[in-house]
Amino acid sequence: MHIRDLPYPDPGRPDVRSGPRFLLWLGRNQLGGQVKAALWGLLHMAALVCFPVAIGFGVQAVVDRSGTRLALAGGLMAGLTALTALGDTMLHRAAVTNWITAAARVQQLLARKAVELGSALTRRVAAGEVVAVSTGDVEKIGWFVEALSRFTAAAITTVGVCVALVAYQPALGLVVALGVPALALAVFPLLPRATRRADEQREKAGRATELASDTVAGLRVLRGIGGEELFLSRYRRASQDVRTAAVRSARMWALIAAVQVALPGLLLIGVVWYGATLAREGRSTVGELVTVYSAVTFLLFPLRSFEEIAMAYSFSRPSARRAARVLALRRSSSGGEAPGADAAAGGPDGEGLGGDLYDPASGVLAPAGRLTAVVCGDPDLAGRLADRLGGHAPDDGSAVEAEPGRAPSALLGGVPLDEVPLDAARRAVLVQDKDPVLLSGTLAELLDVPRSGAVTVAEALEAAQCGDVLDALARTSADGSGAADPLGARITERGRSLSGGQRQRLALARSLVTDPEVLVLDEPTSAVDSHTEARIAQGLRRLRAGRTTVVFTSSPLLLDRADRVVFVADGKAAAAGGHRDLLATEPGYRAVVTREPDTDPDTDTVTDTDAGTDTDVNTDTDPDRAPGAGTGRGSGGPVTTGPVTTGPGTGAGTGTAAGTGTVGRIDTIEESA
């Protein structure tokens, strides 16, 4: 695999049972690159290890006063220098290629996992943890993969040098052969403590990263409440904790490095002393002593590779464990194949998937081709339910008999979405969460998404009421590209230059232009004013006619235009019907929509009659509300709650009231005396 061939067509299926198994899987998938790097490393180190032979040969030639052998030794050293340079260059090239390709493989796996899980990923793993895994951990894993080939070459060369020294000078070679393994194993007792300190540093760095990401995401809110200094002090403390942990970890690794320098030095001193004794006794020549001494000096180089691989493994093992934990997350499965699933789905690839959308865990049903609104008192529950309807069933503690502890999959046309190929499920159901992300680029690039072609960009922008957004982008376009064509205007990172309502409308337009079979929207107009919201509701109903649409909202403007409204209480569908019917019959629903507690004895009561006469009685004794009592009677117009419609009436009315106030989105009743 070459860098120019990245990304991988298929990064493979990783072994995520543990961190070491994941590293082993990476090594197996890069076996060719590892072998190539190890061979270049052997050439490099073999050339280096031959230098002591050439040096010893030259020294002995000087002692023997042989010019021919001295010239031969010089030529040999020149050739070894060239081989050393070639081997080092190609080793570095191959090792860095292994690093980059391994990191790219892990990055691709993480990206595919994020696409597979969607917003459910950050509900299972903290956002800061995901960022840390995809940046720092990937780098450490790549470091281990890169160092592995150098370590392999160093280990083979070290063994070869020890064997050669024993054969060349048995007395000195035996000392070296026994001393080198002892040096390599001397740092092992220190590694567990160094690893623990490295893990502590990584955990504290992850917490600091998570705190920083949360602070940046909520910067506007923090400025609004004056909380910048508070969070700055928290991040300062977290940063100091990371610094302290890093210093403690560095001290341990410095001790390991010191051991790797001191012990080989002691071995070298011992070899020189023993070799000098042998030479004085006539049991060894000067050339042999110089050769053994040079060989021991050379062995200090591969021993550095032993230290590096120990550090790389100590850092990469917890990183691999965290990456494996993220990659081990799976789309939850309902555990059984629905009867006739392939037939209902149009084939094993899920083509032609359609029909009613049903969530067995909550009982929410969205009939095909209709606009269904879902009202939840708990926003978090609404987000989880939206994920389940999109085929991303998070482990939220919901239980079913077949698989305790796991929420069941939503059914589309009777087919569990978890059992449909991911691409087919995504084509059939699109989920827009309550905080959609706008990527930087032009507006045309933002709306350049897979689509059916039935909905044009202009129609989607009109339905989402993005006219003023286009004007704002055209005015603020730095290069003037937005003045001639608003679609050429650039959007800054995450749409930070736009207001919350503008970002919501652009995200809604992006969802509408895809024209999926099923569209699930989670609070798509929560940051939009009521007049714009009313127009969006009309545009959404018009543009999605004949398509299945599910909107999680508590806005009466959207609810009144829905074909069907489902009220969810305590995680279960408690009632279903029209908006006005539920207002009249469901106190819990009325409490959520009007933002009034349904058990408060001081709550206004509304009674409607069908005889053409509507009576509105207001008795309010709460000291925090406007006191007053009033009665009114009119005929000829309906009393409505929710939509922005008023009913004129004629008749007689009397009443007195002091103070004004509005609750929720309750409309007014025009009466003429």
Coordinates of C-alpha atoms in Angstrom, one line a residue, residues 182-187 254-265 300 302-308 310:
A182 CA 20.1 -8.5 30.4
L183 CA 20.2 -4.9 29.2
A184 CA 17.1 -5.4 27.0
L185 CA 15.1 -6.8 29.9
A186 CA 16.4 -4.4 32.5
V187 CA 13.6 -1.8 31.8
A254 CA 13.6 9.7 31.6
L255 CA 14.5 7.1 34.2
I256 CA 14.1 4.3 31.6
A257 CA 16.2 6.3 29.1
A258 CA 18.9 6.7 31.8
V259 CA 18.9 3.0 32.5
Q260 CA 19.3 2.3 28.8
V261 CA 22.3 4.6 28.7
A262 CA 24.0 3.6 32.0
L263 CA 23.8 -0.2 31.7
P264 CA 25.3 -0.4 28.2
G265 CA 28.0 1.9 29.4
L300 CA 23.9 0.6 21.8
P302 CA 19.6 -1.3 18.4
L303 CA 19.1 -1.2 22.1
R304 CA 17.6 2.3 21.6
S305 CA 15.1 0.6 19.3
F306 CA 14.2 -1.7 22.2
E307 CA 13.5 1.4 24.4
E308 CA 11.5 3.0 21.6
A310 CA 8.7 -0.3 24.8

